[in-house]
Every structure is written in structure tokens, then in C-alpha cells.
């Protein structure tokens, strides 16, 4: 029985992969809004009722594709952080290594990128299952900031008075071990990072920016500075947030 069960499980994995692959082809050709289970089944030579045993609805298939895309870009960011470029050297350079890897993934997988960072799919609401995978890139960026905080400190400027309570709330929710000023800067940098990538993927830089890789590297380096990442120097300037043992007037 175990041999039969194993064969069935392998067959299910293979069919599931084939369904996803065909669905990705449809995404590239028609866009997420036109994804159709019947069309996927037809291209695979399956009857619709058989496909529904794998994905009961279009939304279930979309969710699987979204999770896969978030996991893929998240794994890319994590792998980049584990390389020498992402784990040694000046902190801004580590940040740049990770963000460039994310950009490279997006350019190589524009339709999957569009699925997770493009226009919302009409009638689709992402379930809680997508939250963890969607957080992976952000957690890598937080990890880079945390590493810098524990070694050289951070020099993010303090938030404006009207945003102080918001900075404290964000810090309490997502990075309680980092100063609120850093938490606010991280959220802004995360949003701006994907804004830069989206402008390139979706063509907004056409006839505007020609040296796009160099432009991106410079822009993302500035994002690293906005978070307070230092070039290996101790945080000693005004507004700097030192490590856990330092005094931090912004926290």
C-alpha cells in the first residue's frame, strides 16, 4: 500500500506542477484577470472536473501562484543575503546586493512579479496564507538593519513629531528590537524599493532612464542610507541610533 500511496503522491505533485505551469503561461498571455480553470484544463487535456480536484476554484489556483511567486522572490533575497556580498563588507553594500538580486528576479519573471506587485485581480481577495510568503523580502531587509544596529549602530533621522506615535506603533508591531525611527524608515525604504522595481518592470523608465542598473544601484544605496546603514563606522553623529547598549533618544 505504501508503494501505491507514494506513486499517487508523486503523480499528484506532477499534475499540480503542470497545472501551475500552464496557468503561468496564461498569466503571461492574458493576465491574471482572465485566468480560467477550464482553459487550463483544456490545454492540459484534462476534463474540468479532474482539475477541480487539485484547485477547487480560480482563486485557489491564483493563491497557489501568488504564494509561489512570493516564495521565489523571498528565497532570492535570502540567498543573496547568505552570499559574501550580502553578509560581509559595509552595510549599505550588503543592502545593495540583496535589493539588486530582488530586481534581477523581477526582470527575469515579469509576469509573476506583476501578479504580486501589479494591479489587484478583480474579485480576488488574498487569504491569510499569503502573508508569510509576502513578508520574506521585508524580513531580509529588517535582518540587514538589525545586523547593522548590533554592530555599528544606525543613523536614521528621527521622524517628524506628527509621525512619532505611528513610528512607535510600527516598531511595536514588526521590529520591537529596533528604534521606532528605524522602523518607519524601513517601511518607507521597502515601499520605495518596489516602486523603483515596478517602474522598470512596467516600462515607466522608457526614454527616461537608460543606465537602469547603475541608476538602481545608486537609488537603492540611498535607501540604505535613509534607513541609517553606515559604511562600517560607529554611529556617532547627531540623531544616530547605537546598538542595544547605546543611548537612543529616538526610541
Backbone as a ProteinNet text record, in pm:
[ID]
protein_1_A
[PRIMARY]
XXXXXXXXXXXXXXXXXXXXXXXXXXXXXXXXXXXXXXXXXXXXXXXXXXXXXXXXXXXXXXXXXXXXXXXXXXXXXXXXXXXXXXXXXXXXXXXXXXXXXXXXXXXXXXXXXXXXXXXXXXXXXXXXXXXXXXXXXXXXXXXXXXXXXXXXXXXXXXXXXXXXXXXXXXXXXXXXXXXXXXXXXXXXXXXXXXXXXXXXXXXXXXXXXXXXXXXXXXXXXXXXXXXXXXXXXXXXXXXXXXXXXXXXXXX
[TERTIARY]
82.8	0	86	199.9	284.4	342.7	374	426.2	321.3	197.3	88.8	62.4	61.7	37.3	148.1	272.5	383	372	330.5	313.7	203.4	94.7	-15.7	26.7	105	150.5	242.5	331.5	419.9	339.7	238.7	154.8	81.7	32.7	-38.9	54.8	176.2	274.1	303.5	318.9	349.5	233.5	111.3	-5.1	-22.8	-3.9	-14.3	85.8	209.2	312	273.7	217.4	177.1	64.6	-29.6	-139.2	-84.2	6.2	65.2	143.4	220	298.5	207.9	100.2	7.3	-61.3	-94.3	-156.4	-61.3	67.7	165.2	172.9	160.7	158.5	37.9	-75.1	-194	-175.8	-110.4	-83.4	-2.6	99.5	185.1	108.9	17.5	-53.9	-175.8	-250.3	-379.9	-390.7	-301.5	-312.7	-393.2	-373.8	-436	-587.8	-642.5	-788.1	-858.9	-789.1	-851.1	-813.1	-748.1	-712	-837.6	-837.6	-956.2	-916.6	-983.9	-956.8	-993.2	-1101.1	-1142.6	-1037.7	-982.7	-880.3	-754.2	-717.1	-600.1	-623.9	-741.5	-774.1	-771	-824.9	-828.5	-687.2	-598.2	-460.9	-385.8	-421.5	-355.4	-422.1	-532.3	-603.9	-678.1	-718.3	-793.4	-938.5	-1026.7	-1163.4	-1165.3	-1253.5	-1257.9	-1278.5	-1362.8	-1390.9	-1266.2	-1173.7	-1049.2	-960.5	-955.3	-870.9	-923.2	-1055.6	-1113.3	-1073.1	-1029.1	-980.6	-847	-777.5	-648.9	-667.2	-748.9	-776.8	-927.9	-1000	-1146.2	-1199.8	-1118	-1165.2	-1047.6	-1082.6	-978.9	-898.8	-966.4	-897.2	-797.5	-830	-734.2	-609.2	-626.7	-510.9	-432.1	-501.1	-432.2	-350.9	-410.4	-339.2	-212.3	-221	-102.6	5.8	-32.9	64.4	125	42	89.9	188.1	154.6	245.6	377.2	369.3	491.2	577.7	514.9	591	655.7	579.3	637.3	751.4	731.6	837.3	961.8	941.7	1056.1	1138.1	1071.8	1147.5	1203.4	1130.4	1182	1304.8	1302.1	1418.8	1537.5	1510.7	1617.6	1684.4	1603	1658.1	1738	1685.4	1754.7	1886.5	1886	2009.4	2113	2068.4	2161.7	2222.9	2143	2196.5	2300.8	2289.6	2382.9	2514	2522.1	2645.9	2745.9	2873.9	2971.8	2933.3	2878.3	2839.6	2728	2639.9	2526.5	2548.6	2662.8	2684.3	2813.6	2898.2	3022.7	3038.2	3130.2	3155.2	3064	3070.8	2988	2839.4	2764.8	2622.3	2543.7	2570.8	2497.4	2524	2644.7	2676.9	2600.4	2582	2502.5	2357.5	2304.9	2167.8	2155.3	2254.3	2250.7	2257.1	2336	2345.1	2209.3	2140.2	2008.4	1906.4	1901.2	1799.8	1825.3	1950.4	1979.7	1935.7	1948.5	1901.8	1750.5	1679.6	1533.7	1497.4	1566.9	1542.4	1568.1	1677.9	1709.2	1598.3	1546.2	1436.2	1314.7	1282	1164.7	1178.6	1296.4	1317.3	1313	1355.2	1352.9	1215.4	1128	994	889.3	876.7	788.5	641.8	594.5	452.5	423	515	497.4	510.8	603.7	616.8	487	431.2	307.3	193.2	194.2	87.6	87.7	207.2	214.5	232.6	283.6	305.9	238.2	158.4	86.6	-54.3	-141.3	-279.7	-352.3	-438.4	-516.7	-602.6	-620	-703.9	-849.9	-934.3	-1075.6	-1143	-1211.6	-1286.5	-1205.1	-1074.7	-989.3	-944.5	-955.1	-904.3	-803.2	-680.7	-574.8	-602.5	-591.4	-614.4	-492.4	-507.6	-400.6	-279.2	-299.9	-189	-78.1	-110.6	-10.9	75.7	36	105.2	249.4	269.4	404.3	497.7	461.6	547	571.7	469	484	580.9	605.4	690.8	838.8	873.2	1009.9	1113.7	1085.9	1182.2	1195.6	1083.3	1087.5	1165.9	1152.7	1226.3	1376.3	1415.3	1558.2	1609.7	1533.6	1575.1	1582.5	1485.8	1489.6	1613.8	1646.3	1764.8	1892.2	1901.1	2018.7	2029.6	1915.2	1916.2	1951.3	1899.7	1928.3	2077.9	2136.6	2280.5	2361	2323.6	2395.5	2377.3	2256.1	2225.4	2309.2	2327.6	2401	2551.4	2600	2744.7	2789.5	2745.5	2791.8	2689.2	2567.4	2461.7	2395.2	2291.1	2215.8	2203.1	2191.1	2185.1	2063.6	1949.3	1826	1781.9	1738.9	1692.6	1563.7	1541.5	1418.7	1296.9	1182.6	1060.8	1009.4	928.4	866.8	774.2	751.2	670.2	533.5	470.6	337.4	338.8	456.7	467.4	528.8	559.9	627	541.6	412.1	327	311.6	305.9	297.6	426.4	541.3	668.7	674.3	624.4	624	531	416	322.9	383.6	445.5	506.7	618.2	701.2	810.2	756.3	652.4	595.5	537.8	484	420.6	519.9	625.6	710.7	856.9	909.5	1051.8	1069	1017.5	1025.2	1166.5	1263.1	1401.7	1480	1414.8	1481.3	1413	1485	1424.3	1309	1206.2	1092.8	1132.9	1233.3	1275.3	1324.4	1389.1	1438.4	1320.9	1223.3	1106.2	1035.1	1016	948.4	1030.4	1161.4	1248	1248.8	1241.2	1239	1113	998.8	874.5	881	933	945.5	1041.1	1153.2	1251.6	1196.3	1122.9	1059.9	963.5	881.4	786	858.5	962.2	1035.4	1114.2	1165	1235.6	1145.3	1024.8	936.4	876.2	874.5	837.3	940.6	1068.5	1175.9	1168.1	1151.5	1146.4	1023.5	909.4	786.8	797.7	858.5	875.8	955.4	1055.9	1137.1	1062.4	1002.1	932.8	816.7	743.7	623.2	647.4	774.9	809.3	804.6	787.4	780.3	914.4	1024.4	1155.2	1192.2	1108.4	1138	1154.5	1264.2	1301.3	1323.4	1342.5	1373.6	1508.2	1521	1644.7	1702.9	1825.7	1891.8	1983.3	2065.2	2156.9	2082.4	1994	1900	1963.7	2058	2122.4	2201.6	2279.9	2356.4	2263.1	2155.1	2056.9	1997.7	1961.1	1901	1999.9	2124.4	2223.9	2241.2	2245.7	2262.2	2138.4	2022.5	1898.3	1881.1	1911.6	1892.6	1999.8	2118	2219.5	2168.5	2100.1	2042.6	1932.3	1858.1	1758.3	1826.3	1940.6	2015	2055.3	2098.5	2136.9	2015.6	1899.7	1780.1	1738.4	1772	1743.7	1845.4	1959.7	2062.8	2180.3	2190.7	2304.3	2431.7	2534.2	2661.3	2767.7	2870	2979.5	3084	3037.8	3130.9	3180.1	3121.9	3163.8	3065.3	3112	3023.5	2929.3	2809.2	2709.7	2742	2789.2	2824.6	2771	2701.6	2650.6	2518.8	2478.5	2352.7	2237.1	2151.6	2036.2	2065.8	2191.8	2226.1	2172.2	2135.3	2085.8	2191.6	2253.9	2354.8	2292.7	2376.5	2327.1	2252.7	2217.3	2133.5	2189	2320.6	2378	2391.8	2357.7	2375.6	2250.4	2270.8	2156.4	2092.5	1959.6	1887	1769.5	1783	1677.6	1554.9	1565.2	1450.3	1362.6	1404.5	1323.4	1243.5
-121.6	0	126.2	125.1	242.9	276.6	173.9	197.6	264	215.5	273.4	417.5	437.9	572.9	667.8	620.4	704.5	741	645.8	673.4	774.6	762.1	856.9	997.3	1005.7	1136.5	1200.7	1118.4	1172.3	1219.3	1141	1179.7	1309.7	1324.8	1447.3	1567.9	1550.3	1658.7	1698.6	1599.3	1627.8	1698.5	1653.4	1717.5	1859.2	1876.6	2010.1	2104.9	2058.2	2140.9	2174.5	2078.6	2102.9	2206.3	2197.8	2294.8	2435.7	2447.4	2578.1	2631.5	2545.2	2589.9	2643	2572.1	2617.4	2747.2	2757.8	2880.3	2999	2976.8	3085.9	3128	3032.2	3067.5	3155.2	3123.4	3205.7	3344.9	3352.4	3482.8	3569	3507.6	3582	3625.8	3542.1	3571.1	3659.5	3637.7	3703	3791.5	3770.6	3844.1	3766.9	3800.6	3726	3734.3	3847.1	3865	3765.7	3714.7	3623.4	3477.3	3450.4	3312.3	3226.7	3114.6	3028.5	2884.4	2821.7	2680.5	2593	2627.3	2548.9	2556.7	2675.1	2690.3	2613.4	2617.1	2540.7	2392.2	2345	2203.2	2163.9	2250.4	2220.4	2207.4	2297.9	2293.9	2171.1	2121.4	2003.8	1872.9	1883.9	1763.5	1697.8	1776.9	1727.2	1771.9	1697	1745.9	1839.8	1938.3	2039.3	1977.2	1874.1	1813.4	1752.8	1704.4	1647.7	1757.7	1871.8	1981.8	2036.5	2037.2	2090.3	2007.8	1886.2	1806.6	1859.1	1934.5	1993.4	2137.8	2211.5	2351	2372.3	2379.3	2389.3	2513.5	2619.4	2742.8	2817.4	2915.9	3002.2	3070.5	3113.3	3182.6	3091.8	2964.7	2871.1	2859	2854.3	2847.2	2977.2	3090.1	3219	3227.1	3183.8	3187.8	3103.4	2984.7	2899.4	2967.8	3034.3	3104.4	3223.8	3294.1	3409.3	3365.1	3260.1	3207.8	3164.2	3096.5	3053	3172.1	3278	3395.5	3465.3	3484.3	3545.3	3459.6	3329.1	3240.6	3248.2	3259.2	3263.9	3391.7	3506.3	3630.5	3637	3581.8	3577.5	3490.1	3373.6	3284.9	3351.2	3429	3501.1	3601.3	3675.8	3773.3	3703.8	3594.3	3520.3	3462.7	3411.3	3356.1	3466.3	3583.3	3694.9	3739.6	3739.6	3778.4	3678.9	3553.3	3449.7	3450.4	3524.6	3530.6	3622.8	3614.4	3707.5	3854.1	3886.9	4026	4071.3	3978.5	4015.2	3998	3940.9	3912.1	3970.8	4026.7	4087.4	4223.4	4300.7	4431.7	4537.8	4658.1	4768.9	4735.6	4782.5	4750.1	4799.8	4920.6	4961.1	4869.2	4815.9	4724.7	4593.6	4547.8	4426.8	4450	4565.4	4603	4605.1	4666	4675.7	4537.8	4447.2	4311.8	4242.2	4258.3	4193.6	4258.4	4389.9	4457.1	4436.1	4428	4400.5	4259.1	4165	4028.3	4026.2	4103.4	4112.2	4173.1	4278.3	4340	4240.4	4167.5	4068.8	3964.5	3919.9	3822.3	3883	4005	4069.7	4083.9	4122.4	4139.1	4005.5	3899.3	3766.3	3701.9	3748.9	3691.2	3803.1	3880.6	3998.6	3966.2	3853.8	3822.5	3776.2	3702	3662.7	3783.9	3874.1	3997.1	4077.9	4087	4162.4	4102.1	3970.9	3905.4	3949.7	3972.4	4005.4	4154.7	4230.7	4373.4	4462.2	4402.2	4480.5	4514.3	4538.8	4576	4459.9	4488.1	4381.7	4307.5	4179	4098.2	4121.4	4164	4189.8	4067	4088	3980.5	3887.1	3913.5	3823.7	3893.4	3823.7	3872.4	3771.8	3817.2	3726.6	3676	3546.2	3490.9	3508.5	3472.9	3484.2	3401.3	3297.2	3210.6	3286.3	3401.1	3474.5	3566.8	3590.7	3690.9	3649.8	3526.1	3480.3	3488.4	3428.4	3439.7	3584.5	3669.7	3809.6	3885.5	3834.7	3904.3	3872.4	3775.2	3724.7	3829.2	3905.8	4009.5	4113.4	4157.2	4256.2	4208	4080.4	4025.9	4024.3	4002.8	4009.5	4151.9	4250.5	4389.6	4426.4	4379.5	4402.6	4338.4	4216.8	4148.1	4224.6	4285.8	4366.7	4487.1	4551.7	4666.1	4622.4	4507.4	4456.8	4425.5	4362.6	4333.9	4461.6	4565	4691.8	4754.7	4747.5	4805	4740.8	4609.8	4536.4	4552.1	4596.2	4609.1	4754.9	4830.8	4967.8	5073.4	5030.3	5126.5	5174.2	5252.9	5306	5456.8	5523.7	5670	5723.1	5657.3	5705.5	5835.2	5934.5	6059.4	6036.6	6113.7	6097	6135.3	6072.3	6107.8	6244.6	6304.3	6430.7	6406.8	6508.7	6490.1	6427.6	6462.9	6410.1	6261.5	6207.8	6065.9	5982.6	6045.5	5972.1	5855.4	5879.3	5772	5660.9	5697.9	5597.1	5514.3	5580.5	5508.7	5410.7	5452.1	5364.4	5245.2	5268.1	5158.6	5057.7	5108.1	5019.5	4938.1	5004.3	4932.9	4823.3	4853.2	4754.4	4635.2	4661.5	4556	4465.9	4525.1	4444.7	4436.2	4536.1	4532.4	4588	4522	4576.5	4590.8	4523	4531.9	4643.3	4720.8	4832.7	4963.4	5074.8	5204.1	5238.8	5306.6	5345	5422.7	5509.1	5586.2	5494.4	5385	5288.6	5211.7	5175.2	5103.4	5184.6	5312.5	5399.2	5408.6	5423.2	5433.5	5303.7	5189.2	5060.9	5044.9	5084.1	5073.9	5163.5	5285.9	5376.9	5320.2	5264.8	5209.5	5087.5	5002.5	4883.9	4925.7	5026.5	5074.2	5135.6	5214.8	5279.6	5178.7	5074.1	4969.3	4909.1	4868.9	4806.4	4908.4	5034.2	5138	5149.6	5148.1	5152.2	5033.1	4914.4	4794	4795.7	4835.8	4838.7	4936.5	5052.3	5147.5	5084.3	5004.8	4941.5	4826.6	4739.4	4622.9	4665.6	4766.9	4807	4916.7	4951.4	5038.6	5187.5	5232.7	5376.9	5448.2	5373.8	5435.4	5446.9	5396.1	5402.3	5547.3	5573.1	5706.2	5806.4	5754.8	5841.1	5801.4	5675.2	5624.8	5520.8	5542.3	5447.2	5353.1	5406.8	5325	5275.3	5179.9	5144.6	5068.7	4981.6	4909.3	5004.5	5092.2	5189.8	5282.1	5324.2	5409.8	5339	5211.7	5136.4	5120.9	5087.4	5069.5	5197.5	5309	5434.6	5466.4	5444.9	5475.9	5386.9	5258.3	5167.8	5190	5237.7	5275.5	5391.7	5485.5	5597.4	5549.2	5446.1	5388.4	5329.9	5264.2	5209.3	5320.7	5431.5	5545	5601.9	5599.9	5653.4	5569	5439	5350.7	5371.5	5432.3	5457.1	5364.1	5286.1	5194.4	5273.7	5237.7	5309.3	5226.7	5294.7	5226.6	5173.8	5096.1	5033.7	5124.7	5244.8	5337.2	5331.5	5355.1	5357.6	5476.1	5458.4	5565.6	5670.2	5785.7	5888.4	6024.6	6032.9	6161.6	6193.1	6316.4	6358.7	6278.5	6228.3	6150.7	6004.7	5961.4	5822.5	5733.6	5614.4	5515.2	5408.4	5400.6	5298.7	5164.8	5066.2	4932.4	4927.1	4805.4	4790.6	4856.7	4869.5	4927.3	5078.5	5137.2	5280.6	5355.2	5482.8	5569.8	5611.1	5602.1	5636.7	5724.3	5850.7	5945.6	5929.9	5853.2	5839.2	5722.9	5636.4	5521.7	5549.7
0	0	0	72.3	79.4	-57.8	-136.4	-271.2	-359	-351.3	-429	-385.2	-252	-199.8	-246.8	-244	-287.9	-434.4	-517.4	-659.9	-682.8	-607	-620.2	-579.2	-471.7	-425.6	-528.9	-588.6	-691.3	-812.1	-850	-963.7	-934.2	-811.6	-775.3	-780.5	-732	-735.7	-880.2	-966.7	-1107	-1176.2	-1150.3	-1212.5	-1159.2	-1029.4	-970.3	-1034.7	-1053	-1117	-1260.1	-1332.3	-1470.5	-1477.3	-1384	-1380.2	-1355.7	-1260.5	-1231	-1350.3	-1415.2	-1530.8	-1641.4	-1668.3	-1771.5	-1728.8	-1601.1	-1551.7	-1566.9	-1543.5	-1561.1	-1707.5	-1798.8	-1940.9	-1972	-1909.9	-1929.6	-1870.6	-1756.1	-1696.8	-1792.3	-1854.1	-1946	-2070.1	-2115.8	-2240.4	-2220.2	-2111.6	-2094.6	-1970.6	-1872.2	-1747.1	-1644	-1518.7	-1409	-1412.1	-1455.8	-1454.1	-1545.8	-1647.3	-1743.2	-1719.2	-1606.4	-1576.2	-1566.5	-1635.6	-1641.9	-1614.3	-1517.9	-1490.5	-1610.4	-1678.3	-1794.2	-1905.3	-1925	-2028.6	-1992.5	-1865.1	-1819.9	-1842.6	-1802.9	-1820.8	-1967.8	-2052	-2195.7	-2252.1	-2213.9	-2265.2	-2216.5	-2099.8	-2043.7	-2085.7	-2159.2	-2199.4	-2085	-1987.1	-1872.2	-1881.7	-1819.3	-1803.4	-1684	-1687.3	-1581.2	-1444	-1438.3	-1308.7	-1246.4	-1329	-1276.7	-1219.3	-1286.4	-1238.4	-1106.4	-1090	-966.4	-844	-864.9	-751	-699.1	-782.9	-742.5	-694.5	-765.8	-729.6	-743.7	-631.5	-636.8	-707	-714	-777.2	-839	-920.8	-977.2	-867.6	-761.1	-653.5	-582.9	-570.1	-509.5	-595.4	-726.3	-815.9	-811.5	-812	-801.4	-672.7	-562.9	-434.9	-441	-501	-512.9	-595.5	-703.7	-787.3	-713.9	-638.7	-561.7	-454.2	-382.1	-279.5	-342.2	-455.5	-523.8	-562.8	-614.2	-656.6	-537.2	-430.2	-310.3	-254.3	-253.9	-204	-291.9	-422.4	-513.3	-493.9	-488.6	-469.3	-327.8	-230.1	-93.4	-82.5	-147.6	-146	-214.4	-319	-388.1	-294.4	-220.1	-125.8	-15.6	35.7	141.8	92.2	-30.2	-86.2	-107.1	-151.2	-171.3	-39.7	66	196.3	246.2	205.3	250.3	172.9	62	-15.6	53	16.1	73.9	53.9	-64.6	-90.1	1.5	40.5	123.4	271.6	310	452.2	508.1	424.3	471.4	405.8	457.8	399.6	456.7	400.7	450.5	442.3	539.3	545.9	424.2	373	252	132.9	122.4	12.5	27.4	149.6	172	128.4	166.8	128.1	-24.2	-90.4	-235.9	-300.7	-246.1	-301.8	-297.1	-186.9	-172.7	-264.9	-266.2	-347.7	-496.9	-538	-679.1	-716.6	-625	-651.6	-668.6	-586.9	-599.7	-735.1	-773.6	-905.2	-1017.5	-1009.8	-1113.8	-1126.5	-1012.2	-1016.4	-1086	-1052.1	-1110.3	-1261.7	-1308.1	-1451.9	-1525.1	-1456.6	-1517.5	-1512.1	-1423	-1405.3	-1400.8	-1507.3	-1502.1	-1477.8	-1529.8	-1512.4	-1370.5	-1311.8	-1172.1	-1080.7	-1114.8	-1037.7	-1045.7	-1167.5	-1185.3	-1104.4	-1088.7	-1012.9	-867.1	-809.8	-668.1	-639.9	-737.7	-714.9	-819	-906.8	-1006	-961.1	-1057	-1025.4	-957.6	-860.3	-796.2	-897.9	-876.1	-964.3	-926.2	-1019.1	-984.8	-924.5	-812.5	-748.9	-662.9	-652	-572.9	-445.2	-334.4	-205.9	-154.7	-134.2	-90.5	50.4	72.8	206.2	296.6	422	519.7	480.3	399.8	358.6	286.1	228.6	150.7	235.9	360.2	442.1	472.7	515.4	546.9	428.3	314.1	195.8	153.4	163.4	122.6	211.8	331.2	428.7	411.9	328.8	328.4	286.4	181.8	141.2	251	305.2	412.4	533.4	566.8	681.1	655.1	530.2	497.5	516.7	470.8	487.9	635.8	713	857.6	917.9	872.6	923	894.9	777.1	744	837.9	862.7	954.4	1095.8	1136.5	1271	1286.5	1185.4	1190.3	1207.6	1132.6	1142.5	1280.2	1332.5	1464.1	1574.2	1563.5	1666.6	1655.9	1540.2	1522.3	1519.8	1421.1	1404	1442.5	1473.6	1501.8	1374.7	1388.8	1275.8	1290.6	1177.9	1179.6	1106.3	1123.1	1060.2	1127.1	1049	1110	1188.3	1293.3	1372.4	1290.3	1315.8	1242.9	1285.7	1201.2	1238.7	1357.6	1439.7	1560.6	1533.9	1421.2	1394.2	1359	1326.1	1293.1	1405.3	1516.7	1624.1	1675.1	1698.5	1750.1	1646.6	1518.5	1412.9	1407.7	1422.4	1424	1540.8	1655.4	1772.9	1752.2	1686.4	1660.2	1563.6	1455.6	1357.1	1421.3	1500.6	1566.8	1657.8	1733.2	1824.1	1748.5	1628.7	1550.5	1478.9	1420.9	1331.8	1373.7	1442.5	1481.5	1622.2	1723.7	1859.5	1913.5	1849.2	1895.5	1827.2	1739.9	1673.8	1712.1	1706.4	1741.4	1647.8	1697.5	1612.6	1488.3	1498.7	1381.3	1269.6	1306.1	1207.3	1146.2	1229.2	1178.5	1071.1	1095.7	998.5	870.1	883.5	765.9	685.8	754.1	684.7	599.6	653.8	577.5	454	470.1	356	251.8	295.6	202.4	129.4	201.6	141.5	29.7	56.7	-43.5	-162.8	-136.6	-244.9	-328.2	-265.2	-338.7	-445.6	-406.9	-504.3	-600.9	-561.6	-657.3	-768.7	-732	-831.2	-925.6	-867.9	-949.6	-1039.9	-986.7	-1066	-1182.7	-1161	-1270.2	-1383.9	-1349.8	-1454.2	-1520.7	-1440.6	-1495.4	-1585	-1543.9	-1616.7	-1719.7	-1743.8	-1855.4	-1831.9	-1707	-1682.8	-1701.4	-1703.6	-1724	-1871.7	-1960.7	-2103.5	-2148.3	-2218.2	-2266.5	-2153.1	-2033.5	-1919.5	-1859.9	-1818.4	-1759.3	-1854.2	-1899.9	-1989.4	-1911.9	-1824	-1743.1	-1619.2	-1642.3	-1535.5	-1420.6	-1448.7	-1338.5	-1250.5	-1312.9	-1235.8	-1158.7	-1222.6	-1156.2	-1035.5	-1054.2	-944.2	-829.3	-861.5	-755.3	-674.3	-742.2	-670.1	-586.5	-645.1	-573.6	-451.2	-466.4	-352.7	-246.1	-288.3	-189.2	-104.6	-168.6	-93.9	0.6	-40.2	50.7	173.6	153.1	266.2	363.1	308.1	392.7	465.5	400.6	464.9	584.9	581.2	694.6	806.3	772.5	872.4	863.1	754.8	740.8	716.1	790.5	787.2	716.6	665.9	596.9	695.2	793.1	885.8	995.5	1010	1114.5	1229.5	1348	1464.4	1451.8	1500.4	1492.7	1596.9	1549.5	1645.6	1609.9	1495.1	1451.6	1520.5	1507.2	1568.3	1511.8	1597.8	1555	1534.6	1555.7	1532.5	1642.2	1602.5	1697.7	1713.9	1829.7	1851.2	1875.9	1909.7	1937.5	2068.7	2112.9	2232.2	2357.3	2366	2485.3	2480	2365.3	2349.7	2389.2	2418.4	2448.3	2317.7	2309.6	2187	2219.7	2187.1	2221	2135.4	2021.9	1933.4	1970.8	2062.4	2099.6	2223.1
[MASK]
+++++++++++++++++++++++++++++++++++++++++++++++++++++++++++++++++++++++++++++++++++++++++++++++++++++++++++++++++++++++++++++++++++++++++++++++++++++++++++++++++++++++++++++++++++++++++++++++++++++++++++++++++++++++++++++++++++++++++++++++++++++++++++

